[in-house]
Coordinates of C-alpha atoms and ligand atoms in Angstrom, one line a residue:
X1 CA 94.4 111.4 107.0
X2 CA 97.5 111.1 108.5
X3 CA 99.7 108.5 105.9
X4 CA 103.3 107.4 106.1
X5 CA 105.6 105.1 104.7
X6 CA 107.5 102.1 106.5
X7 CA 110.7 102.0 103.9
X8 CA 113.1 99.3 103.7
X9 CA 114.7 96.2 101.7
X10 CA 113.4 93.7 104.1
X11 CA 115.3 90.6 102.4
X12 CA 113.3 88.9 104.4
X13 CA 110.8 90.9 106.4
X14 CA 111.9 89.8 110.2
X15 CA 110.1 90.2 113.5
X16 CA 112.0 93.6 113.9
X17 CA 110.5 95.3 111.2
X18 CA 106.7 93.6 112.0
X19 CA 107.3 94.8 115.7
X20 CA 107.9 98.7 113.4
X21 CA 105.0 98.1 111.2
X22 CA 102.9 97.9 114.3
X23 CA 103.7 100.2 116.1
X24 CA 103.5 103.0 112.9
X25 CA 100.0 101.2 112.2
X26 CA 99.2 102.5 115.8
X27 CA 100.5 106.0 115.0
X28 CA 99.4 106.8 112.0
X29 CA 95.6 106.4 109.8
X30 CA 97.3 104.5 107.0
X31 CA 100.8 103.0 106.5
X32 CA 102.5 102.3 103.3
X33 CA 105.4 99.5 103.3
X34 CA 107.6 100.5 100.5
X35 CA 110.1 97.8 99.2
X36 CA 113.1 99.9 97.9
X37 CA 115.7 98.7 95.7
X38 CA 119.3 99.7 97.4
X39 CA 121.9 98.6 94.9
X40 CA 124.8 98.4 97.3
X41 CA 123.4 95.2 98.5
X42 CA 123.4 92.0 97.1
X43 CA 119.9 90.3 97.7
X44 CA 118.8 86.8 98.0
X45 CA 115.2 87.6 97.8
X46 CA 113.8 88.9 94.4
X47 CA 111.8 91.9 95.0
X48 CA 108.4 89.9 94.0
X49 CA 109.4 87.7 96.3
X50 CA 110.1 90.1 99.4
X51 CA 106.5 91.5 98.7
X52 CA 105.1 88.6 98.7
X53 CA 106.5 87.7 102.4
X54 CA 105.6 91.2 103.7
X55 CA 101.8 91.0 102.1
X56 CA 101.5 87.5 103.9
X57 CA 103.2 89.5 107.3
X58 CA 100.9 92.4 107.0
X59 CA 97.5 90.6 106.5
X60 CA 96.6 91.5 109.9
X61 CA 96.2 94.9 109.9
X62 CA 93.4 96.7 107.8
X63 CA 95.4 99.9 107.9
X64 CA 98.6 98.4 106.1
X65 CA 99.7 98.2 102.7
X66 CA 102.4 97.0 100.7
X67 CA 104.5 98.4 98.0
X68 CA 107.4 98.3 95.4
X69 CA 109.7 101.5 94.5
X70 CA 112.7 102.0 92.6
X71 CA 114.2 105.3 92.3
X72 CA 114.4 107.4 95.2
X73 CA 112.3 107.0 98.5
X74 CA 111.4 110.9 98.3
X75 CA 109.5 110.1 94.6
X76 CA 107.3 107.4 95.9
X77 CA 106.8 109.5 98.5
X78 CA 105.6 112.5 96.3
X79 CA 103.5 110.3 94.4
X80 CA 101.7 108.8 97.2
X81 CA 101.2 112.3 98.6
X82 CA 103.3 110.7 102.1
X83 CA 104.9 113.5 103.8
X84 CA 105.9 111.0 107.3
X85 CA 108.7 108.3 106.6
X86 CA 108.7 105.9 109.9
X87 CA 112.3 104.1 111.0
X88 CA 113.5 102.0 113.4
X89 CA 116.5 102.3 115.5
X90 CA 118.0 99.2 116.9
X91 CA 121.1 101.3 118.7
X92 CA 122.7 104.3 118.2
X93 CA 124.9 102.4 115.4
X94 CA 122.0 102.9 113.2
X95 CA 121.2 106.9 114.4
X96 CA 124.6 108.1 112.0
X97 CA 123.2 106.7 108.8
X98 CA 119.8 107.1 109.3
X99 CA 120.2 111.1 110.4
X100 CA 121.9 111.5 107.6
X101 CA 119.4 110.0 105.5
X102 CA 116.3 111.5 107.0
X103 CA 118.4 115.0 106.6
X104 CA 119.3 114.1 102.3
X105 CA 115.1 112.7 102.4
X106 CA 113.9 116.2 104.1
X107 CA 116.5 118.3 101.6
X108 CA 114.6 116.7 98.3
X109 CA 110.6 117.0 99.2
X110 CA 108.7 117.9 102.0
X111 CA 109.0 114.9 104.2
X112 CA 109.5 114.4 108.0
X113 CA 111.3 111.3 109.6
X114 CA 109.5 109.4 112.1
X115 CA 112.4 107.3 114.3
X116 CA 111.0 105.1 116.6
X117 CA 113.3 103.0 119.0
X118 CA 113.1 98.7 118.0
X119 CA 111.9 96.8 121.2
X120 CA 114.7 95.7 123.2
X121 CA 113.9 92.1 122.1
X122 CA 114.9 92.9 118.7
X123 CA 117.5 95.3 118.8
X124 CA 119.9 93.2 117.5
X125 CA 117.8 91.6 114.8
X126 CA 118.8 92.4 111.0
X127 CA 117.8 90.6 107.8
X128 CA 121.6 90.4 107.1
X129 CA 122.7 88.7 110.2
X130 CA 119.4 86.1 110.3
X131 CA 120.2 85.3 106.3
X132 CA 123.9 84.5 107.4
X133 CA 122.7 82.7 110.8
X134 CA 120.4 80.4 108.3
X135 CA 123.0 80.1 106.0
X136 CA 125.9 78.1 108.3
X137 CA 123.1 76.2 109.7
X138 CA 122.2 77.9 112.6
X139 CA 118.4 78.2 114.2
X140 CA 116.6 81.5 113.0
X141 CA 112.9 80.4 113.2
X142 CA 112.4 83.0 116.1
X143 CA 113.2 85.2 114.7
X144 CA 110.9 85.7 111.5
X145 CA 107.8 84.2 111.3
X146 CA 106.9 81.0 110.5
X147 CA 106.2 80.7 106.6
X148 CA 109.1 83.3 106.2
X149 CA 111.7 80.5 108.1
X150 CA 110.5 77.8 105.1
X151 CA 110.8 80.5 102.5
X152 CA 114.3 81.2 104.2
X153 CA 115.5 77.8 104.1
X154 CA 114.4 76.7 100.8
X155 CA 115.9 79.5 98.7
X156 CA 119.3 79.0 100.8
X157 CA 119.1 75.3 99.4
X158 CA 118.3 76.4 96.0
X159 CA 121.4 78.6 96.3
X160 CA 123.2 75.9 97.5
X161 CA 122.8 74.2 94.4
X162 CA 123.7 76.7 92.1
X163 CA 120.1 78.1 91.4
X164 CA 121.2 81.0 93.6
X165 CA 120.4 84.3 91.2
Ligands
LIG201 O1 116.4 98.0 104.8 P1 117.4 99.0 104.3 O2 118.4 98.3 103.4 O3 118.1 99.8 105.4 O4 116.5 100.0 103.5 C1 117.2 101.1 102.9 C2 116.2 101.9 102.0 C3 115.6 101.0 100.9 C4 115.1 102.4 102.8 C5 117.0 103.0 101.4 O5 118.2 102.6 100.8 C6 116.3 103.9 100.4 O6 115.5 104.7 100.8 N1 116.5 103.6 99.1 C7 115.9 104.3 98.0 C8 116.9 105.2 97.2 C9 117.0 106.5 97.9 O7 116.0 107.2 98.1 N2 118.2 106.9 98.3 C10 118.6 108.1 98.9 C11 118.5 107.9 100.4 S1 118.8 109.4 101.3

């Protein structure tokens, strides 16, 4: 059974990283999608909450699962018994960081990297930019899907007033 994880912080889960999740799904028997805790980003989405959106996203496939980690990517992988880690690449901005990390990942356990290139359409889509789009106002509901959008916009009003933590 060929298994492998879909890591990421996915705050929120955006048509990009479905458009990854599918395409692993079609490449592997089962696919994990890990939600990792990266502490040199600040989040708007709690981690019960970023699960939640990705379980809703995922419900289509019968291959996919979802998942919480903390710690190191490498330990969730061990104790899932995943040796395939699948990535996307939007542009050769992300190759630098991602090598790097794929290199560290296969240094710790014994784990391949799985890079597969984002479709064109998204290649400039990242949770980051849509949350910051959103935030001044500006239309994002292509972008994620539909019940992610309303999630999107109510928790920037909550933040809005003051209920942001
Ligand atoms: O969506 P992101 O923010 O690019 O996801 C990054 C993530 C969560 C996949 C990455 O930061 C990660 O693997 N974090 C877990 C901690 C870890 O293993 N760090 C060492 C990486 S070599």
């Amino acid at each position: 059974m060929r298994r492998a994880v879909c890591p990421g912080s996915f705050d929120p889960v955006t048509n990009g990283h479905i458009d990854i999740v599918t395409r692993a799904s079609a490449l592997f028997d089962e696919v994990v999608v890990a939600v990792g805790v990266n502490k040199s980003k600040s989040r708007l989405f709690s981690p019960e909450d970023r699960i939640e959106m990705l379980e809703e996203a995922c419900r289509g496939f019968d291959n996919v699962s979802v998942a919480g980690f903390s710690g190191l990517l490498t330990t969730f992988c061990e104790e899932q018994g995943i040796h395939a880690i699948v990535k996307g690449l939007r542009a050769v901005t992300d190759f630098d960081y991602e090598l790097q990390m794929a290199q560290m990942n296969a240094s710790l356990t014994d784990v391949e990297t799985v890079f597969v290139p984002t479709s064109p359409e998204y290649s400039f889509l990242a949770s980051s930019l849509v949350k910051e789009v959103a935030m001044f106002g500006g239309d994002v509901s292509g972008l994620v899907p539909a019940f992610v959008h309303e999630r999107l916009l109510v928790r920037l009003r909550e933040q809005r007033a003051g209920n942001g933590s």
